[in-house]
XYZ file of C-alpha atoms in Angstrom:
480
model
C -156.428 -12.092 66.297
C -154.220 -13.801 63.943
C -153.891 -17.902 64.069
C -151.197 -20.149 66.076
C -149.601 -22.769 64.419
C -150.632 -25.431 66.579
C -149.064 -25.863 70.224
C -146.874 -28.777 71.632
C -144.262 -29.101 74.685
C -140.861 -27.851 74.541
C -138.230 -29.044 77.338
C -135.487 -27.024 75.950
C -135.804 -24.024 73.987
C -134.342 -24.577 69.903
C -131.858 -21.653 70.876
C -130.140 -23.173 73.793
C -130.545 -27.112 72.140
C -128.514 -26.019 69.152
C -125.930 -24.031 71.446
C -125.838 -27.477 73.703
C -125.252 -29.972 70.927
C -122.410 -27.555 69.549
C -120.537 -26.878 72.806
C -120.486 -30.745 73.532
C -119.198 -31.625 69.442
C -116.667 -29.378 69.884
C -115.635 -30.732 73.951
C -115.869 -34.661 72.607
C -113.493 -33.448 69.642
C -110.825 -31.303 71.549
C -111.199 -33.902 74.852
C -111.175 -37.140 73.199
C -109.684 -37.260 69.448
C -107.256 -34.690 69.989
C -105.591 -36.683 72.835
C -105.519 -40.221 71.295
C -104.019 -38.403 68.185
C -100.877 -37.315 70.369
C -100.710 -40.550 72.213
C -100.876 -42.789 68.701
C -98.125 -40.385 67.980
C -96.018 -40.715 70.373
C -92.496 -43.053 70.078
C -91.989 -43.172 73.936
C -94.136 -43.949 77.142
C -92.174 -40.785 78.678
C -93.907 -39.039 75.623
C -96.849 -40.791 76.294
C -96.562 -39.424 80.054
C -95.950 -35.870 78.843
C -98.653 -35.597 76.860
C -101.165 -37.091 78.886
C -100.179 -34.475 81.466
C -99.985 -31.664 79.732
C -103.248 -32.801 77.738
C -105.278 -33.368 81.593
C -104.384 -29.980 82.268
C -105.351 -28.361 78.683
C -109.123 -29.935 79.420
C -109.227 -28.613 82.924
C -108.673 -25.436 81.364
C -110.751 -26.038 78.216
C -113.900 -27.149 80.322
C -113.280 -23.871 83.173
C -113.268 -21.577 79.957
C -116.995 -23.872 78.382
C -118.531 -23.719 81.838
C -117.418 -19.995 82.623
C -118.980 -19.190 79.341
C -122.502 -21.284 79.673
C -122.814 -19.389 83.000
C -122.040 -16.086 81.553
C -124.607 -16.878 78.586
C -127.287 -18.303 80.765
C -126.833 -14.999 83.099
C -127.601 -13.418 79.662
C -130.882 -14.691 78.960
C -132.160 -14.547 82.476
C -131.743 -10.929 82.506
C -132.849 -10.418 78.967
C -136.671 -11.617 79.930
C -138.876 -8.528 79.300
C -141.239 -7.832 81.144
C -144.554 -5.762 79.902
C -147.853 -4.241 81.333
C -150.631 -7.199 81.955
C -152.581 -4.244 81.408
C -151.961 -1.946 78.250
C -154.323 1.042 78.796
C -153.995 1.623 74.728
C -156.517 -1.084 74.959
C -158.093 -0.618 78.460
C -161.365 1.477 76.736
C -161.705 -0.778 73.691
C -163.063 -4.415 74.729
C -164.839 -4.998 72.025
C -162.870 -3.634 69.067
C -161.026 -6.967 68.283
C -157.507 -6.199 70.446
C -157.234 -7.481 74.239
C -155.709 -5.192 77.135
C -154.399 -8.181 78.545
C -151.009 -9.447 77.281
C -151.871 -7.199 74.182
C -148.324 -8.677 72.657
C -149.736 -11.723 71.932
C -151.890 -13.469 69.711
C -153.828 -16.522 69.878
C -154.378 -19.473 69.033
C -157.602 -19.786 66.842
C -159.147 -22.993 65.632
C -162.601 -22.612 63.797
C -165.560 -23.496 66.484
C -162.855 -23.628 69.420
C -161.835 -21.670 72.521
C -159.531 -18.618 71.544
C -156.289 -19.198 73.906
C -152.328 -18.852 74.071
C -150.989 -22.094 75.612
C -147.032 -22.372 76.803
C -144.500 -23.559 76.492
C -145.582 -23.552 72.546
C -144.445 -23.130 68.818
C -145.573 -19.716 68.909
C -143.891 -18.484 71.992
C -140.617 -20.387 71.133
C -140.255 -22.722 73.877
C -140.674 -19.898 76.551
C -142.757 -20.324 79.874
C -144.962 -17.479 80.671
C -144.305 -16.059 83.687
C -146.152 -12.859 85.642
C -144.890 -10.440 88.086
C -146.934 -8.820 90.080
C -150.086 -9.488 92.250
C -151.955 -5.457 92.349
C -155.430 -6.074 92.719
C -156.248 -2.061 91.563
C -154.204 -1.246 88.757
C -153.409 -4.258 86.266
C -151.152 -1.735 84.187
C -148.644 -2.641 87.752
C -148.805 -5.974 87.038
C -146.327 -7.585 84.516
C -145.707 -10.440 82.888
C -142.810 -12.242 80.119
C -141.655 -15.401 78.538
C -138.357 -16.831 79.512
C -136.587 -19.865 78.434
C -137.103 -23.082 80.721
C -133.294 -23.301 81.820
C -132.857 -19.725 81.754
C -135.548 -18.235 84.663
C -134.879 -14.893 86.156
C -132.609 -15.432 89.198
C -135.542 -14.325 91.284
C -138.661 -16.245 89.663
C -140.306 -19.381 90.983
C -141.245 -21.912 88.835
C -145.125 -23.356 89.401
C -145.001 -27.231 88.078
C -147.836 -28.239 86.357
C -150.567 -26.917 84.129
C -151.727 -23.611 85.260
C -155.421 -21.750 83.799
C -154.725 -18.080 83.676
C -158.082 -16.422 83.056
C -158.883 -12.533 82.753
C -162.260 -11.341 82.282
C -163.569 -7.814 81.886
C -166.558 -8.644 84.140
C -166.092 -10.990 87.517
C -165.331 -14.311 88.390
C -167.753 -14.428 91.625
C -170.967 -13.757 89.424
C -172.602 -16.817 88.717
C -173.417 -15.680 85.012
C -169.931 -13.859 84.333
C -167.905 -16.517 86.433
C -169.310 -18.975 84.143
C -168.557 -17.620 80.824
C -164.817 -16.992 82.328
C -164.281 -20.734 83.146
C -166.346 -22.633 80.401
C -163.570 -22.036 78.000
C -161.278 -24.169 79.801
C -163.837 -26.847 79.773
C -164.007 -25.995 76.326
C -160.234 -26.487 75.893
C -159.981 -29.601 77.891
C -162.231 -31.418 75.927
C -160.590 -30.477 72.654
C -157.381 -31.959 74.293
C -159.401 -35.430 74.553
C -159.151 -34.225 78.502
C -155.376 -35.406 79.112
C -154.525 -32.796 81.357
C -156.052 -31.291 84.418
C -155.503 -27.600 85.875
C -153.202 -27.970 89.123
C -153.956 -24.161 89.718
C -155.522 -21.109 88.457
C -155.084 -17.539 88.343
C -157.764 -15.005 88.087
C -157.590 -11.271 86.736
C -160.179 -9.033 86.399
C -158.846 -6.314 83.745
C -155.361 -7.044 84.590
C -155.863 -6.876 88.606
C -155.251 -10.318 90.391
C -157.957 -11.695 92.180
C -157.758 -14.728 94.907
C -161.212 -16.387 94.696
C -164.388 -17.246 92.727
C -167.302 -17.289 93.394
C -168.424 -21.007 95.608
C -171.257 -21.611 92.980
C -168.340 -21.396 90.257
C -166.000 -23.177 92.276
C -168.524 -26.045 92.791
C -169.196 -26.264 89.308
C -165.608 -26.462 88.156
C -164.424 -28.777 91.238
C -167.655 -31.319 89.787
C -166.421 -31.175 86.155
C -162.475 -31.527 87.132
C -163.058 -33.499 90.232
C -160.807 -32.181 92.502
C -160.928 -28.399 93.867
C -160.920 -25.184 91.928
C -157.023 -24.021 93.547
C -156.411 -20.530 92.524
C -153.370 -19.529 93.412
C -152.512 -15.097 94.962
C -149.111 -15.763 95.267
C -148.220 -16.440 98.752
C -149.873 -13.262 99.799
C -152.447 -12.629 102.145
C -155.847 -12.416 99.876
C -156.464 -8.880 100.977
C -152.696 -7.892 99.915
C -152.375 -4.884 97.211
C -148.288 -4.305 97.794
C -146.178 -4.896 94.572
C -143.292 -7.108 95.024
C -140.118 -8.036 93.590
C -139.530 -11.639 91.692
C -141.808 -13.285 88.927
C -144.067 -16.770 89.098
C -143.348 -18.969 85.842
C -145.471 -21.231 85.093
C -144.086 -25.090 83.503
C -147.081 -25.349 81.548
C -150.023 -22.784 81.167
C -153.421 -21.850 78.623
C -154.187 -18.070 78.697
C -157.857 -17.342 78.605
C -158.882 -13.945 77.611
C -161.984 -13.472 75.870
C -164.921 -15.714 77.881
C -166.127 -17.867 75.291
C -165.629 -15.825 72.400
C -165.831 -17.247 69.183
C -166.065 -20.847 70.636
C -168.888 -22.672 68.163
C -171.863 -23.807 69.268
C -171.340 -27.378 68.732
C -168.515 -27.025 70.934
C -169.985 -24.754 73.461
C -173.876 -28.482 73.483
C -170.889 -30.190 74.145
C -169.634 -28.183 76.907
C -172.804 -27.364 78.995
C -173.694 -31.367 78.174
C -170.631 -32.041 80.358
C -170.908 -29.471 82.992
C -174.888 -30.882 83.669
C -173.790 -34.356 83.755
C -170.525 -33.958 85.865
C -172.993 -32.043 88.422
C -175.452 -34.314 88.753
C -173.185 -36.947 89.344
C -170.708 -35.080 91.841
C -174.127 -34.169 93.822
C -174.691 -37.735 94.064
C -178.221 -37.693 91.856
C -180.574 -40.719 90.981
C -180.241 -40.446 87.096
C -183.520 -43.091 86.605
C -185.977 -41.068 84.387
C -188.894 -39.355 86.205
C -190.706 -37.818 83.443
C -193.119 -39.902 82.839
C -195.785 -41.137 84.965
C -196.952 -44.513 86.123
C -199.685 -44.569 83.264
C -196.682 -43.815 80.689
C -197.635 -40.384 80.088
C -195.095 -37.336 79.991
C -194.710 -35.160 83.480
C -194.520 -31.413 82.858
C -192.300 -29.952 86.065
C -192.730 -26.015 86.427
C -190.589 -24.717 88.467
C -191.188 -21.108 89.796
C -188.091 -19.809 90.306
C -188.377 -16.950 93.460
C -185.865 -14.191 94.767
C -185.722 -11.558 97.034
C -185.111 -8.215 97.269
C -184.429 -6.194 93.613
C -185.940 -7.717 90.857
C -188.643 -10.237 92.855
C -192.041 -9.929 92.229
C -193.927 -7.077 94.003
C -196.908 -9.610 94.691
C -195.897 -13.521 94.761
C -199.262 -14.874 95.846
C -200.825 -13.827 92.695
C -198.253 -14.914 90.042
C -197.981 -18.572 92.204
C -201.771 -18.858 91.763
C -201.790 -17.712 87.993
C -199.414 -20.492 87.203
C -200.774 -23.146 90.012
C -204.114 -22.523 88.117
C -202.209 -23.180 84.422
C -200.686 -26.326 85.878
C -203.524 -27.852 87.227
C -205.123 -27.276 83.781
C -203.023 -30.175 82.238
C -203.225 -33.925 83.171
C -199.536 -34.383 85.063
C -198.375 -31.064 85.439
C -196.538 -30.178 88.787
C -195.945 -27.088 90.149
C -192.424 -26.794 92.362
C -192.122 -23.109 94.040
C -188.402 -22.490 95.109
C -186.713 -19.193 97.010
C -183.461 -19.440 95.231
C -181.607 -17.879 98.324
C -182.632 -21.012 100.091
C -180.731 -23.121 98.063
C -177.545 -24.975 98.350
C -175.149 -25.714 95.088
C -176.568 -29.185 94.677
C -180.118 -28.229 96.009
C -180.605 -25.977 92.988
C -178.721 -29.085 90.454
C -181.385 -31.391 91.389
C -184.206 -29.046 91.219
C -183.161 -27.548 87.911
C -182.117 -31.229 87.212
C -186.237 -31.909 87.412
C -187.650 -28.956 85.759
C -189.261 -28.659 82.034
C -190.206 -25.422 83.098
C -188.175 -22.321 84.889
C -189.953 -19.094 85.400
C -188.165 -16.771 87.269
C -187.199 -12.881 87.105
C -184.283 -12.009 85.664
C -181.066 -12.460 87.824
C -178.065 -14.867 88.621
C -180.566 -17.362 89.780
C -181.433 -18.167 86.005
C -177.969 -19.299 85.530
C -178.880 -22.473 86.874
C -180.759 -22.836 83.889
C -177.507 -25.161 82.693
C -178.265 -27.940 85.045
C -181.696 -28.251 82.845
C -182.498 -31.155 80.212
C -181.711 -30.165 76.356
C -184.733 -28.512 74.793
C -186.062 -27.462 78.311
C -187.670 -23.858 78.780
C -187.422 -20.625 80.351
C -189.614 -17.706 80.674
C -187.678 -14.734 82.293
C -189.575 -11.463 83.936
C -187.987 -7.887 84.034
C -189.045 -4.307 86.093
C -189.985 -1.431 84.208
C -187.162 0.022 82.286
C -185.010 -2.322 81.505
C -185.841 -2.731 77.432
C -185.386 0.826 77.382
C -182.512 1.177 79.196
C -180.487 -1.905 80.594
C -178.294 -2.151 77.403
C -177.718 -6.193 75.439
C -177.277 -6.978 79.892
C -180.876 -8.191 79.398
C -180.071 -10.951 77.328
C -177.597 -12.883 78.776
C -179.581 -15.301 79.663
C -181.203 -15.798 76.000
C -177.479 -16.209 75.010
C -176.838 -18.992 77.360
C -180.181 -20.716 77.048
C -178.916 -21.364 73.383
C -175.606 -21.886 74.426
C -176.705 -25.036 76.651
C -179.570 -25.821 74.065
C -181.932 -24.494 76.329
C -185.470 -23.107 74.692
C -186.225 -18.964 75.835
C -189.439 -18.729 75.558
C -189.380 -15.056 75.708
C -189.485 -12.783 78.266
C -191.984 -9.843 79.870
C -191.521 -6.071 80.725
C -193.248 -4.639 83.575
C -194.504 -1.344 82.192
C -195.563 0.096 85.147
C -193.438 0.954 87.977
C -191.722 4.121 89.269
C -190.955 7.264 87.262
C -187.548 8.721 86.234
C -187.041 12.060 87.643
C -183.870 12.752 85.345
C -184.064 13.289 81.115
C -185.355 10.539 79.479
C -181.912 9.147 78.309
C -179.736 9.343 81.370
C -178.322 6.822 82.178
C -179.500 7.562 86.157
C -182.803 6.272 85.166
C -181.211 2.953 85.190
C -178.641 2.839 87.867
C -180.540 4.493 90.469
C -184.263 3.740 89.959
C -184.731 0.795 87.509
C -182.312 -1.796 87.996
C -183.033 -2.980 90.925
C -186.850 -2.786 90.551
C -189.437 -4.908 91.804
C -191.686 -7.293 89.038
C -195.519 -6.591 88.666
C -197.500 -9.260 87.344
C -200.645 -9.054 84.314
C -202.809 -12.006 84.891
C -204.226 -13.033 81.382
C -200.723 -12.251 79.644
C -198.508 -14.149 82.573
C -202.115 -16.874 82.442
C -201.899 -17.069 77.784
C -198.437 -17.388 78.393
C -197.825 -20.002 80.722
C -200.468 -21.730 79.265
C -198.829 -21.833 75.735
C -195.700 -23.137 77.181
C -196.684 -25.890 79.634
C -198.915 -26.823 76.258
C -195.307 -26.729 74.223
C -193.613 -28.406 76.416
C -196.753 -31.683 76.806
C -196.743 -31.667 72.685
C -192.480 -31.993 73.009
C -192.429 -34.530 75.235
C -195.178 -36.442 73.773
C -193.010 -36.671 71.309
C -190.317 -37.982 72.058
C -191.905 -40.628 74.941
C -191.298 -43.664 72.530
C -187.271 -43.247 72.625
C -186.869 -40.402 75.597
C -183.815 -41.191 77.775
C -182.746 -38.847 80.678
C -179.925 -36.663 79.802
C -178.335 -37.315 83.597
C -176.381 -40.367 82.074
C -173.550 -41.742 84.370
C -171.361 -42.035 81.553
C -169.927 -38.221 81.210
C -167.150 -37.375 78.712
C -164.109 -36.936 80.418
C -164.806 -39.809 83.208
């Protein structure tokens, strides 16, 4: 996408300021020279009368004729807003090939290691508000949107005060993982804008299609960054509605997020996840004194096994507990902390995450909790059989965000026994139906040399840095 010049406010548009200042030069001229010309002219006070008279009635006229014409010219430009496809199915099969299917007019704005956005009223757009028409939560190529000037609204839009987020993602917003990479941006963005502004309302598409909610854990995690709650806004509709409807939503102020976190850096992105761990543990109310070391001044290693049910939980729990209970208990001040994640509230899982060196956990939305860990903690991640084969980059998300929030993967393991695939070897069946949701096995001397090498890491990292550690949960957060 091609650079913005960068954004600031516009009250008026330059169009109608220009068309302003030379409709009132022209009034103060014909209104107020023009008649103390006649009456400095004038021999008589009959004259005088006269003129005044005839010159009260000339700027009744004079003013009917400006105001007749503003109207006609403001009429103008609210019916000349255009509005276009939120959707453009040119684009709809081509995410990754450097265009957008949402808004695919625009461009945005692009600032090396920042958040890729298009913020209005701006430069770029002219002065114009965005506004969107349209609330179909199946087909995004019904939904519409178009820029309009600030005095000159369609006769039928509503204007939203405030600042709005408008986020589309290609995944979800209730995910944990995907709702996460569709909000951090505006955290991103926020920051840049030394945090002036917060959102009074979002809206959420998912490839063009409205949506009205997130998921709690995301709400939770924005409402504890922004400190107030996550509003997003459907419209006046019923959330279940799918009818189309007639007049468009503007929006006084509003940054477009399309692309998750794109090309945001990465110093940027330690900055980010620095805030979102800090404004949790304080909006869950934790004790931010330093627990890591014990009473004899020597580091605690927490391991934290990390449990779930159902697809992707390990076929035998006992045994993989008692492989890593018997690692732990190897090393002077190592403690073990075994967790179902289903159990867990929001702020249950900050403050255990909060208090872990150590996650090990199969792979799943539970992991995402990983951001609520200390910088340079660790993560070892288990998979069923067939994922490396056939899950696609999905696997790795969570390697991505580990180094996203400065977060050490220590790898991960593939089960390689398990069911077998009845279809060819390459269809794509083999995944869907029999290996992604797949149960974990467990080797004991790899998962035992493994977790052994880790929790040894982890001792030698925190010895260390004991002389001048300090716990990350500081109650000083940017943006407080």
């Amino acid at each position: 996408m091609e650079s913005e010049k960068p954004t600031k406010d516009f009250s008026y548009s330059k169009a109608s300021s220009i068309l302003y200042c030379s409709l009132k030069l022209t009034a103060i001229f014909f209104f107020t020279i023009v008649p103390l010309l006649f009456i400095l002219s004038s021999p008589t006070s009959t004259a005088t009368t006269l003129t005044l008279s005839y010159l009260h009635q000339w700027r009744k006229a004079l003013y009917r004729n400006a105001t007749k014409d503003l109207d006609d010219m403001n009429a103008k430009l609210q019916d000349s807003v255009t509005f276009l496809p939120l959707k453009d199915l040119r684009f709809a099969n081509k995410p990754m090939e450097g265009h957008t299917w949402f808004m695919s007019s625009l461009n945005d704005t692009f600032e090396e290691g920042e958040t890729q956005h298009i913020y209005f009223p701006s430069e770029t757009s002219k002065g114009r508000l965005l506004c969107i028409n349209g609330r179909n939560q199946h087909d995004g190529s019904m939904n519409s949107y178009g820029l309009a000037w600030p005095g000159s609204l369609p006769s039928t839009a509503t204007l939203l005060p405030g600042l709005t987020f408008v986020s589309d993602t290609y995944y979800d917003h209730e995910n944990l993982w995907h709702g996460l990479c569709a909000v951090t941006p505006f955290v991103g963005w926020h920051m840049k804008n030394q945090c002036r502004e917060k959102p009074t309302r979002w809206v959420l598409f998912h490839q063009g299609e409205v949506r009205t909610r997130t998921g709690s854990w995301v709400q939770n995690i924005m409402r504890a960054t922004f400190e107030e709650e996550m509003k997003v806004e459907y419209f006046n509709q019923e959330s279940n509605s799918s009818s189309s409807y007639k007049g468009a939503y503007c929006f006084e102020k509003a940054v477009v997020m399309r692309h998750n976190e794109g090309k945001m850096g990465q110093e940027r992105r330690l900055k980010v996840y620095n805030m979102l761990r800090c404004k949790t543990r304080q909006f869950c109310n934790m004790d931010f004194k330093d627990d890591s070391t014990s009473s004899r001044d020597k580091p605690v290693i927490r391991l934290t096994l990390l449990m779930r049910k159902g697809a992707r939980s390990f076929k035998n729990e006992s045994a993989v507990i008692q492989i890593f209970k018997r690692e732990c208990e190897r090393v002077e001040n190592c403690k073990l902390t075994v967790a179902q994640s289903e159990n867990l509230g929001f702020c249950d899982q900050v403050k255990l995450l909060s208090s872990t060196d150590i996650v090990a956990t199969p792979h799943g939305a539970q992991l995402t909790n990983m951001v609520f860990m200390d910088r340079n903690s660790s993560v070892m991640e288990f998979f069923p059989k067939g994922w490396l084969k056939h899950a696609g980059v999905g696997q790795y998300v969570f390697q991505w965000l580990a180094s996203w929030a400065g977060i050490s993967h220590e790898g991960a393991w593939w089960d390689p026994n398990g069911e077998s695939c009845p279809y060819p070897e390459n269809d794509f069946r083999c995944f869907t139906e029999i290996y992604k949701n797949g149960r974990v096995g467990y080797n004991e001397s790899y998962f035992a040399d493994w977790a052994r090498r880790v929790i040894d890491a982890a001792k030698a990292k925190k010895q260390a840095q004991a002389s001048n550690l300090q716990h990350e949960g500081s109650s000083n957060c940017e943006c407080s």
